[in-house]
Coordinates of C-alpha atoms and ligand atoms in Angstrom, one line a residue:
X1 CA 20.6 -7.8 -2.3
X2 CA 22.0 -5.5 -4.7
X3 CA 19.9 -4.0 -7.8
X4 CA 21.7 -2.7 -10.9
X5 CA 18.6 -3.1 -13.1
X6 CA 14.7 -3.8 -12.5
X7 CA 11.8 -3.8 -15.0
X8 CA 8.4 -2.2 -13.9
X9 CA 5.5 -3.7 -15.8
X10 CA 2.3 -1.3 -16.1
X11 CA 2.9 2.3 -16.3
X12 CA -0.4 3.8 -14.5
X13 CA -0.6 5.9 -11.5
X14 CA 0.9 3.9 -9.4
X15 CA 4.1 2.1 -12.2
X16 CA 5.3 5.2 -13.7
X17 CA 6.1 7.1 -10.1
X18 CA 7.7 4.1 -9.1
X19 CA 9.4 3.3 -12.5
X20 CA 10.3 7.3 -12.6
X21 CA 11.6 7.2 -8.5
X22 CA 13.7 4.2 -8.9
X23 CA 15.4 5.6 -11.7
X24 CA 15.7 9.4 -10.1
X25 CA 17.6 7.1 -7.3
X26 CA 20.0 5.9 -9.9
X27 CA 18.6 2.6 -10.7
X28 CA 18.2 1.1 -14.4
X29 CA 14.6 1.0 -14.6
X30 CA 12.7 -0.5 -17.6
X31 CA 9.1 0.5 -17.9
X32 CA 7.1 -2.0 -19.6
X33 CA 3.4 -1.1 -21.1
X34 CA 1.5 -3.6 -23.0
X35 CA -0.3 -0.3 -24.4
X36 CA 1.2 0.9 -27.9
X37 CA -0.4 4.5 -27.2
X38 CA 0.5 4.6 -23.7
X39 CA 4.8 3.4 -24.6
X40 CA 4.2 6.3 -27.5
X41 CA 3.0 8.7 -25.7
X42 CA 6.0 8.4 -23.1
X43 CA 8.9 7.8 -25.5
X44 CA 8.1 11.2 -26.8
X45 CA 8.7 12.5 -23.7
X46 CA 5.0 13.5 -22.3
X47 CA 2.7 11.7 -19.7
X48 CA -0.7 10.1 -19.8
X49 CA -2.2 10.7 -16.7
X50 CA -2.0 13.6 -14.4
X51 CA -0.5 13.7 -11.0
X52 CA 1.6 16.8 -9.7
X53 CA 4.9 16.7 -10.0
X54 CA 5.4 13.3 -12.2
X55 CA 6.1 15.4 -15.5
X56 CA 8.8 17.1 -14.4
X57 CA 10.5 13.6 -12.7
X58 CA 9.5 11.4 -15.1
X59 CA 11.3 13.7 -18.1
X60 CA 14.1 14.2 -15.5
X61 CA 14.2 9.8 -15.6
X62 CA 14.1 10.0 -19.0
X63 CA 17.0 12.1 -19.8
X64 CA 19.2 10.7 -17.5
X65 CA 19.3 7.6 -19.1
X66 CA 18.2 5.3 -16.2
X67 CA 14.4 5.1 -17.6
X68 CA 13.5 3.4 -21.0
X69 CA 10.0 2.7 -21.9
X70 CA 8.8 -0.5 -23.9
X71 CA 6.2 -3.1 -24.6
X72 CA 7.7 -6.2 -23.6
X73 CA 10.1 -6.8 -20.1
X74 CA 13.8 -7.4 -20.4
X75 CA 16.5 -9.1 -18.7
X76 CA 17.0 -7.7 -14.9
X77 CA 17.3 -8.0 -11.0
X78 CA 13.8 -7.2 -9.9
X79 CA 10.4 -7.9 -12.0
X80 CA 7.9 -5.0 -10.3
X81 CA 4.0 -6.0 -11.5
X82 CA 1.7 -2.7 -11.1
X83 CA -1.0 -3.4 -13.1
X84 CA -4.5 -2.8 -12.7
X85 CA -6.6 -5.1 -10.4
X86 CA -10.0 -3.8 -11.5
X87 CA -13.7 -6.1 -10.8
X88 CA -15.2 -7.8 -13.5
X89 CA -18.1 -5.9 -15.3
X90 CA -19.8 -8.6 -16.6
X91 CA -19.2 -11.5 -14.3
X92 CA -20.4 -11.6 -10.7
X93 CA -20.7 -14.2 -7.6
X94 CA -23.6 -15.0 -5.3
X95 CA -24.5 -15.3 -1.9
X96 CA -27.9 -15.8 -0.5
X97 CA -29.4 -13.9 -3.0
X98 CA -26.7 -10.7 -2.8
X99 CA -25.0 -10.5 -6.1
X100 CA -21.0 -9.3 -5.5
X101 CA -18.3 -8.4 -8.0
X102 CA -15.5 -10.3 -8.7
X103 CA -11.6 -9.2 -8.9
X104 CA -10.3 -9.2 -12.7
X105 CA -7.0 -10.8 -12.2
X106 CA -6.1 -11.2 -15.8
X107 CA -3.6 -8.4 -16.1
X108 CA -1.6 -10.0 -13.4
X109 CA -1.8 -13.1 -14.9
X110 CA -0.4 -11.9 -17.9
X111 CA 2.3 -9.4 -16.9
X112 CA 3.5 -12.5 -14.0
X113 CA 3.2 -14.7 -17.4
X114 CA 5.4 -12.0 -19.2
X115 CA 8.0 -12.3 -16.7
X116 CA 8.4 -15.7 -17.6
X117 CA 11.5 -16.1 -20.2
X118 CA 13.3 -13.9 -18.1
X119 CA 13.1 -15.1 -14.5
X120 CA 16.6 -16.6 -13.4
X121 CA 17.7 -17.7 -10.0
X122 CA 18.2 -14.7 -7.2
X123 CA 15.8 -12.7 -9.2
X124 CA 13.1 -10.8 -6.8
X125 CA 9.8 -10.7 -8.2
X126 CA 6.8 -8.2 -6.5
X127 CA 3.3 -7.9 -6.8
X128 CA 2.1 -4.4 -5.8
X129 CA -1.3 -4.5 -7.4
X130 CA -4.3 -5.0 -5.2
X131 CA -5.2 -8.4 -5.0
X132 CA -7.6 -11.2 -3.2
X133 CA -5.9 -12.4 0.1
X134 CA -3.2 -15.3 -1.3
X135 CA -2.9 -14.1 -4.8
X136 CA 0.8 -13.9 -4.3
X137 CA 1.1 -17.6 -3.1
X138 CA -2.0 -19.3 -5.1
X139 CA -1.7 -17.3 -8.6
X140 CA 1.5 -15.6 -8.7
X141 CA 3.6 -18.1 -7.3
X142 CA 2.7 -21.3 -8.8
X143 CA 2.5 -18.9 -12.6
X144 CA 6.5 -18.7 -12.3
X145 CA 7.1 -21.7 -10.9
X146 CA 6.6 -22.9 -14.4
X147 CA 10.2 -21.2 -15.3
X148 CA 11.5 -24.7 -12.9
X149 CA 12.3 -22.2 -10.3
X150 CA 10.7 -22.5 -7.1
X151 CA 9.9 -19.0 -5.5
X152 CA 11.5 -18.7 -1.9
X153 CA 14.2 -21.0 -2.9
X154 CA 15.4 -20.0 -6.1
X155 CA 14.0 -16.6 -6.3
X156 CA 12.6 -14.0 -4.1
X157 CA 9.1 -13.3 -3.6
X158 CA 7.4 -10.9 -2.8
X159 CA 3.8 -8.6 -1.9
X160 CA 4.2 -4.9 -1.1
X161 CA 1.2 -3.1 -1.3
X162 CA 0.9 0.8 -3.0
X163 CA -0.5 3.4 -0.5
X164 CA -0.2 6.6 -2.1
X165 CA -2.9 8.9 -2.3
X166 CA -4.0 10.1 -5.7
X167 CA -2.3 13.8 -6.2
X168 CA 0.3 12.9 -3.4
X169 CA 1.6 10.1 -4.8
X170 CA 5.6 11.5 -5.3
X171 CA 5.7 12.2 -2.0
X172 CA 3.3 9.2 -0.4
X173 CA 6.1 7.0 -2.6
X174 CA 9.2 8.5 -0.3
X175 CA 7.1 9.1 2.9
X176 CA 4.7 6.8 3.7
X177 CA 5.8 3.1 5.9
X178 CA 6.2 0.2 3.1
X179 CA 4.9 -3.2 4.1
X180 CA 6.9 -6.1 2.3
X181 CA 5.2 -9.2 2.8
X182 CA 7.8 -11.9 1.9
X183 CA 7.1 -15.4 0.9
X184 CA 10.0 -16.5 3.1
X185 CA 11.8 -13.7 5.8
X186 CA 14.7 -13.8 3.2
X187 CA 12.6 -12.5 0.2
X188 CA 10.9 -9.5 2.3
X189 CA 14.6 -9.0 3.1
X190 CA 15.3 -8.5 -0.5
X191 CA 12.2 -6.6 -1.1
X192 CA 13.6 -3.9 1.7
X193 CA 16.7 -4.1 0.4
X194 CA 15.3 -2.8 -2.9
X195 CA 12.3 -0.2 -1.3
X196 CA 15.7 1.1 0.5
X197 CA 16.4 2.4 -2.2
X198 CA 13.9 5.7 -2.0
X199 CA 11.6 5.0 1.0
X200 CA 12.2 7.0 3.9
X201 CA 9.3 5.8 5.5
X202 CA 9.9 2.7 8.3
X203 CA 10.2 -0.5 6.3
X204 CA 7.5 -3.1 7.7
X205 CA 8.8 -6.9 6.9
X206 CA 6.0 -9.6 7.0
X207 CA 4.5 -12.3 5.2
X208 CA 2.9 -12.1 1.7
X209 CA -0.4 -12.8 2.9
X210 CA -0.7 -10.4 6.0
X211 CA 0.8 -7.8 3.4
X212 CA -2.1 -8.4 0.9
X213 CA -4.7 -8.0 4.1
X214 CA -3.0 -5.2 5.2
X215 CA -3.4 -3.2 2.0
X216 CA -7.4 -4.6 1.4
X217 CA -8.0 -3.9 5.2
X218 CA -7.0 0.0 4.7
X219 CA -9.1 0.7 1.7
X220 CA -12.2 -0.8 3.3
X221 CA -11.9 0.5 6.4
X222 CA -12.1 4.0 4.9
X223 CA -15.3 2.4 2.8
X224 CA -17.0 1.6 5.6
X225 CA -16.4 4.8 7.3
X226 CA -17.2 6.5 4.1
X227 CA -20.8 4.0 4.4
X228 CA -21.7 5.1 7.8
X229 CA -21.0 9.2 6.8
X230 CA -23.4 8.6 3.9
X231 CA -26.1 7.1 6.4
X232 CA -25.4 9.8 8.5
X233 CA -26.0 12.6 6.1
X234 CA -29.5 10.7 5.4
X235 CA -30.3 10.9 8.4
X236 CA -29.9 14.4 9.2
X237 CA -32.1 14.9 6.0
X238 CA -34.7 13.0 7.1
X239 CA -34.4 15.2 11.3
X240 CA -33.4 18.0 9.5
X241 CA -30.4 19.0 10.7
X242 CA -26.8 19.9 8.9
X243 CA -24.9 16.9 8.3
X244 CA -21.5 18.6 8.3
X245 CA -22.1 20.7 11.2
X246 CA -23.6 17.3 13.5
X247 CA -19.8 15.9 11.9
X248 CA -17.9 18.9 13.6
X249 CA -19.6 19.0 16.6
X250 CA -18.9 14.7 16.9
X251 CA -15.6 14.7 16.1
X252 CA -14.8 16.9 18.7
X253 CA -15.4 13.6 20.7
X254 CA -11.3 12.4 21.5
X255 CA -12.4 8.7 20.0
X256 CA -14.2 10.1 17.1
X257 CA -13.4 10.6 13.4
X258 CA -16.3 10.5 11.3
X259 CA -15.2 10.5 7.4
X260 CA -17.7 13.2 4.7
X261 CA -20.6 12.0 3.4
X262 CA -21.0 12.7 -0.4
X263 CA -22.2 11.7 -3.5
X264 CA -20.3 8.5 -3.4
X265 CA -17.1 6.8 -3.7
X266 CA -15.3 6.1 -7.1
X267 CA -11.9 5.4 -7.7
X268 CA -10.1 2.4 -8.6
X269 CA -9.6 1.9 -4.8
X270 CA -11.9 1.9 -2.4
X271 CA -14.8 1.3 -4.2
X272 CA -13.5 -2.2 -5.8
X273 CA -10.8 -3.3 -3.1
X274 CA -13.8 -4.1 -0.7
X275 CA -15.2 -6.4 -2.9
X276 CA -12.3 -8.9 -3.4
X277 CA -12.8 -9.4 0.7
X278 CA -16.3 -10.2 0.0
X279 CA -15.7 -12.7 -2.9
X280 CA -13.0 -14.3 -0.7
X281 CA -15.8 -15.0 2.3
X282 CA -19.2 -13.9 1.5
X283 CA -20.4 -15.4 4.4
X284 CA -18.0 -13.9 6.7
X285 CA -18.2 -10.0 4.9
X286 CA -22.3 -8.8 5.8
X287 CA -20.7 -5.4 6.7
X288 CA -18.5 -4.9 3.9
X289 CA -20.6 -6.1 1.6
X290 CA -23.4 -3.6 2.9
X291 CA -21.1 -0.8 2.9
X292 CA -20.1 -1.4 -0.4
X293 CA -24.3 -1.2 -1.0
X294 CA -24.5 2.0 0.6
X295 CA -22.0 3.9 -1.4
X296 CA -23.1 2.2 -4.4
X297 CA -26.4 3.7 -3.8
X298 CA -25.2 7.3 -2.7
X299 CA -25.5 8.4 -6.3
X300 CA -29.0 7.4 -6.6
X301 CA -29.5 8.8 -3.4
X302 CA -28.0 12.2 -4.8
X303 CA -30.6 12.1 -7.7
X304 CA -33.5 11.3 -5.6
X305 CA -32.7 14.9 -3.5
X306 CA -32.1 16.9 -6.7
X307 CA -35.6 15.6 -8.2
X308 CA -37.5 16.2 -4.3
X309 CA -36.3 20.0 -4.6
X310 CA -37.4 20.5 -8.2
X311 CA -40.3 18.7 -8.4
X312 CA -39.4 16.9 -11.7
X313 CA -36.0 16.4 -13.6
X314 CA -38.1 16.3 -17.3
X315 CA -36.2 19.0 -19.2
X316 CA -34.4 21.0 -16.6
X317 CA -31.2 22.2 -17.6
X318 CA -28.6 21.7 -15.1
X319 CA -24.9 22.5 -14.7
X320 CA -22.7 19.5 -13.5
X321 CA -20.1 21.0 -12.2
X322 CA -17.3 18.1 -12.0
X323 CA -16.4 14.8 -13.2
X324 CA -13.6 13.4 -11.4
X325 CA -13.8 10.7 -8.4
X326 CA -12.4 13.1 -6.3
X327 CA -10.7 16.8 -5.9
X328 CA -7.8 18.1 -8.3
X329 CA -7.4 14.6 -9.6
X330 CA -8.1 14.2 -13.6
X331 CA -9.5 10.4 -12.6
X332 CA -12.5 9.7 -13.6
X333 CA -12.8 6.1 -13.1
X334 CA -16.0 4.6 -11.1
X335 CA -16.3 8.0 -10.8
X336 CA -19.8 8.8 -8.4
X337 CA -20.0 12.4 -10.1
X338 CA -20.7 10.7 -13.5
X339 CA -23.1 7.9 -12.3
X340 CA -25.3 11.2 -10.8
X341 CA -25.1 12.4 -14.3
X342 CA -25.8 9.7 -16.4
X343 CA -29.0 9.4 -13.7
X344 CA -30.7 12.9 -13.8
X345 CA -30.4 12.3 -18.0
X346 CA -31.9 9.2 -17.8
X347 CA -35.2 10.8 -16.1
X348 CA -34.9 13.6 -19.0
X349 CA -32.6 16.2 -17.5
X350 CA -30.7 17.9 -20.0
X351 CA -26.9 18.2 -18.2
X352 CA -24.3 20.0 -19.7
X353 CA -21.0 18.7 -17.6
X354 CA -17.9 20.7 -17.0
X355 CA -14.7 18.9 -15.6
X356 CA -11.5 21.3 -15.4
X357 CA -9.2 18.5 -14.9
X358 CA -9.7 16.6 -18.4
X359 CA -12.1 19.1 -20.0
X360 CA -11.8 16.3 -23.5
X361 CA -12.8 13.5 -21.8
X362 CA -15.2 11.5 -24.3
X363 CA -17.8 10.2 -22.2
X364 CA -20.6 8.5 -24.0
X365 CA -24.0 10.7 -23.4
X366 CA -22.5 12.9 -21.4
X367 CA -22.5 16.5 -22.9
X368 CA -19.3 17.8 -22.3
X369 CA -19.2 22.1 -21.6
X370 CA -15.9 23.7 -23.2
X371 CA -15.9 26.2 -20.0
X372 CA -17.5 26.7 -16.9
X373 CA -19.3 29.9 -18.2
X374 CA -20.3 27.5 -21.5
X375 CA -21.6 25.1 -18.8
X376 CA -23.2 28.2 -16.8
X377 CA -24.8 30.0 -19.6
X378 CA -28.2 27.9 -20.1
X379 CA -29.3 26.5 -17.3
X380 CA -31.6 26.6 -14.4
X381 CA -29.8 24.7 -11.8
X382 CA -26.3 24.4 -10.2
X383 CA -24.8 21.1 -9.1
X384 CA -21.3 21.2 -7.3
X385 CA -20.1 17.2 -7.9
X386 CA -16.8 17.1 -6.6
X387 CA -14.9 19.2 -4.3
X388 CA -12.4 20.7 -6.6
X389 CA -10.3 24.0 -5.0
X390 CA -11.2 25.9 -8.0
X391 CA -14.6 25.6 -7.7
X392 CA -14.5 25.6 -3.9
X393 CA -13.0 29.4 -4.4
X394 CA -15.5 30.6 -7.0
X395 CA -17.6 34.1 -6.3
X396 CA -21.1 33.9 -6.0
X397 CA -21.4 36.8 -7.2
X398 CA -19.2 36.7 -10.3
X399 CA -21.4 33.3 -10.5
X400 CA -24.8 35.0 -10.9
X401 CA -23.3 37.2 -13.2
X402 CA -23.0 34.4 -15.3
X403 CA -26.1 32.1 -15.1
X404 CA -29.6 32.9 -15.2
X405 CA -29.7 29.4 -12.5
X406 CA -31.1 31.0 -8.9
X407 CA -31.2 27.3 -7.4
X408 CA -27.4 25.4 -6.4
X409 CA -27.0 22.0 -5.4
X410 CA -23.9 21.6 -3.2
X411 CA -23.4 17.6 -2.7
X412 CA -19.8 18.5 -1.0
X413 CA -19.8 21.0 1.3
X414 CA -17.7 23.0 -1.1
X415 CA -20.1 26.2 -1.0
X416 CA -20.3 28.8 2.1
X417 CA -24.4 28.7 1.8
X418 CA -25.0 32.1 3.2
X419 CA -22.6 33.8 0.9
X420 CA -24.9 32.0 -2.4
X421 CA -28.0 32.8 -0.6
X422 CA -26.7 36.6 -0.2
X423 CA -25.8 36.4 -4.0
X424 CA -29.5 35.2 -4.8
X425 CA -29.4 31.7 -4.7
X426 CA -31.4 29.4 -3.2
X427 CA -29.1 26.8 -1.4
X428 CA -29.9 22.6 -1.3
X429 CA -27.1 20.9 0.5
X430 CA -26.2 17.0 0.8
X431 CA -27.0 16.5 4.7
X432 CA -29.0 19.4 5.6
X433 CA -32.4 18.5 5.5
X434 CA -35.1 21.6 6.1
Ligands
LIG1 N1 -14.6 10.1 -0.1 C1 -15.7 10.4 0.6 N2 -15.6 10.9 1.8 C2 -14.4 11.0 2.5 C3 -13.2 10.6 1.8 C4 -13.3 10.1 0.5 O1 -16.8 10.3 0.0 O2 -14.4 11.5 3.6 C5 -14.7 9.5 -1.5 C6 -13.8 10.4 -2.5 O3 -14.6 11.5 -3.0 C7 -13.6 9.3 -3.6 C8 -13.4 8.0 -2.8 O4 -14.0 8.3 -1.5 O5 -14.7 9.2 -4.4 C9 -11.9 7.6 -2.5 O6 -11.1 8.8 -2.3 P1 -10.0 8.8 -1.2 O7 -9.3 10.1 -1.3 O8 -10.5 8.4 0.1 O9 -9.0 7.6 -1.7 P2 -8.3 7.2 -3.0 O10 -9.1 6.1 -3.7 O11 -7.9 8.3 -3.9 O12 -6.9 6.5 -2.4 C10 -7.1 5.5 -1.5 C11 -6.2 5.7 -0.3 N3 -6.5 4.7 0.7 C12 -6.7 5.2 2.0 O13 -6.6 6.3 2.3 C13 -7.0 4.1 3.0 C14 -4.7 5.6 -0.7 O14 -3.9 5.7 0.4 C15 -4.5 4.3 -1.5 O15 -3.2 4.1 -1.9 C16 -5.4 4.2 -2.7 O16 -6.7 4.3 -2.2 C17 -5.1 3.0 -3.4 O17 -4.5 3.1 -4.5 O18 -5.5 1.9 -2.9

């Protein structure tokens, strides 16, 4: 199948690479946004989100013609739907007594409704946003089959899960294998004919369903894995032994690759993708569904260590240092690092927060430091949040220069301990109890 023109609707982390690849690989591309701010914001030329290297391709798109931005899809080959799949916040299910969170299908709803006027015979539609196990056949499906077109006979259909990792996502795009789950052989034909296009990675064909299992099954694996680290590093508090050097020593075992513990797992991945598993077959899921419980409580977990070493949180200053869901991203969604904050102010901490990677983010009650050194300048206690390089390679030294803190927190393993302690600090790591 040939592809002169597609339209991309939602232009997040994962739509505006893909919009901004197609169209570096000489394909008409239409990014559609149903955000006003967010279709300003790139028809002047500049991004929303941060991820290294998009800038540069997506104003390279841009100018060359092949990439227009709008609100509202157009005419084309291939309808692309990469919008957010996130859980509900205020509606959940229940199962014996074990609340779980639901999937908020609604953007896909409404971008496959979108579609709608448009959709003519030979067209290829695919889904690329997380979703429940037979979305593609039971939502999508019978949503465009209200255009009088049947999909697998009149038009293509199909599932093709994103797998880039957040701050690799240019190269994940081009790199990584692409599973096409079709729903008939001949549509995951014509959605390889159209990944061709810029995937060098093997091209997996399969059926929409596997494809949507495929995608849920990676992200909770890694949740589960992410679980058991967590218990792990609870347990070598409670024995009192070093979490990450017991992880070194067991993954030197050939069958053995234990994830890091932390202080949770945010993201608009694995923390929600679990979940749609578990409202799909609650009574099948007891493992997800506790993993998902485990990380959900790492945060808490976090607190409850900060508060054993100081005796009380009422009124200690403290230094948050990072906000994001994870290293040299700017994400801060379901973000752990800002669930531990909003927790040591609720038992009367005062927190003054420092993110490097969106330094203006407006979070509500959290006080936001201007600097590092603004962050440093008052308080009495250090607490390393996410695992950024920067603040991996600061100088203990240059450090206590800085602060009047003598007591650090290091919930990632970011910090060489004995360096701190030789700077003056007294060291509390995630994992290593005493
Ligand atoms: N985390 C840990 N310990 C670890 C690894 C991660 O606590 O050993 C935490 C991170 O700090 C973060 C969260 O887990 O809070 C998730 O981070 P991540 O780097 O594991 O993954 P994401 O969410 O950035 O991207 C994942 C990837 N999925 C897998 O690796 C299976 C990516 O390939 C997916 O495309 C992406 O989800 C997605 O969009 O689904």
């Amino acid at each position: 199948m040939k592809f002169n023109k597609i339209c991309v609707l939602g232009l997040g982390y994962i739509g505006l690479p893909t919009a901004s690849t197609f169209a570096a690989h000489g394909v008409k591309v239409v990014g559609v946004d149903v955000n006003p701010d967010i279709v300003d914001i790139l028809r002047r030329g500049d991004i929303h989100i941060h991820e290294p290297g998009l800038r540069e391709t997506y104003k390279t798109a841009l100018a060359s013609g092949n990439l227009t931005v709008t609100g509202r899809p157009e005419e084309a080959d291939a309808y692309l739907i990469t919008v957010p799949t996130p859980f509900h916040e205020d509606r959940s299910g229940e199962y014996n007594g074990q609340k779980y969170k639901l999937a908020d299908m609604r953007a896909v709803i409404s971008a496959t409704e979108a579609i709608l006027p448009f959709l003519r015979k030979g067209n290829l539609v695919v889904l690329e946003s997380t979703s429940p196990p037979r979305t593609t056949l039971e939502l999508v499906a019978p949503i465009l089959a209200r255009s009088g077109l049947k999909a697998g006979r009149d038009f293509h259909l199909v599932y093709s899960p994103e797998r880039v990792l957040p701050g690799q996502i240019l190269r994940e795009l081009i790199e990584n294998a692409r599973v096409i789950g079709g729903v008939t052989p001949e549509s995951a034909q014509a959605g390889a004919d159209l990944y061709s296009i810029f995937v060098k990675g093997e091209i997996i064909k399969t059926d929409a369903t596997s494809a949507e299992m495929v995608k849920l099954m990676e992200n909770t694996y890694r949740d589960v894995n992410i679980a058991i680290a967590n218990e792990f590093a609870r347990l070598a508090d409670k024995f009192g032994v070093d979490i990450w050097e017991t992880i070194r020593l067991a993954n030197r075992h050939p069958r053995v690759k234990i994830l890091n513990p932390g202080p949770g797992v945010g993201g608009h991945c694995i923390s929600v993708d679990p979940w749609f598993f578990v409202e799909a077959a609650p009574e099948l899921t007891p493992l997800i569904y506790n993993a998902r419980r485990v990380n959900d409580a790492q945060p808490r977990y976090v607190v409850e260590m900060i508060r054993r070493e100081l005796g009380s949180l009422k009124d200690k200053k403290i230094a948050a240092l990072g906000l994001a869901y994870k290293p040299d991203v700017d994400d801060l969604r379901e973000s752990p690092a800002v669930e531990v904050v909003h927790a040591l102010q609720n038992e009367g901490a005062k927190v003054k927060a420092w993110e490097p990677f969106k330094p203006d983010a407006k979070l509500p009650g959290i006080d936001m430091a201007p600097s590092l050194d603004d962050a440093l300048k008052d308080c009495d206690v250090i607490i390393l949040l996410v695992r950024h390089t920067e603040f991996v390679n600061l100088k203990p030294s240059e450090i206590s220069a800085a602060t009047r803190a003598r007591l650090i927190f290091d919930t990632v393993n970011g910090w060489n301990a004995n360096e701190w302690r030789t700077a003056g600090f007294q060291v509390a790591r995630l994992g290593v109890g005493k």
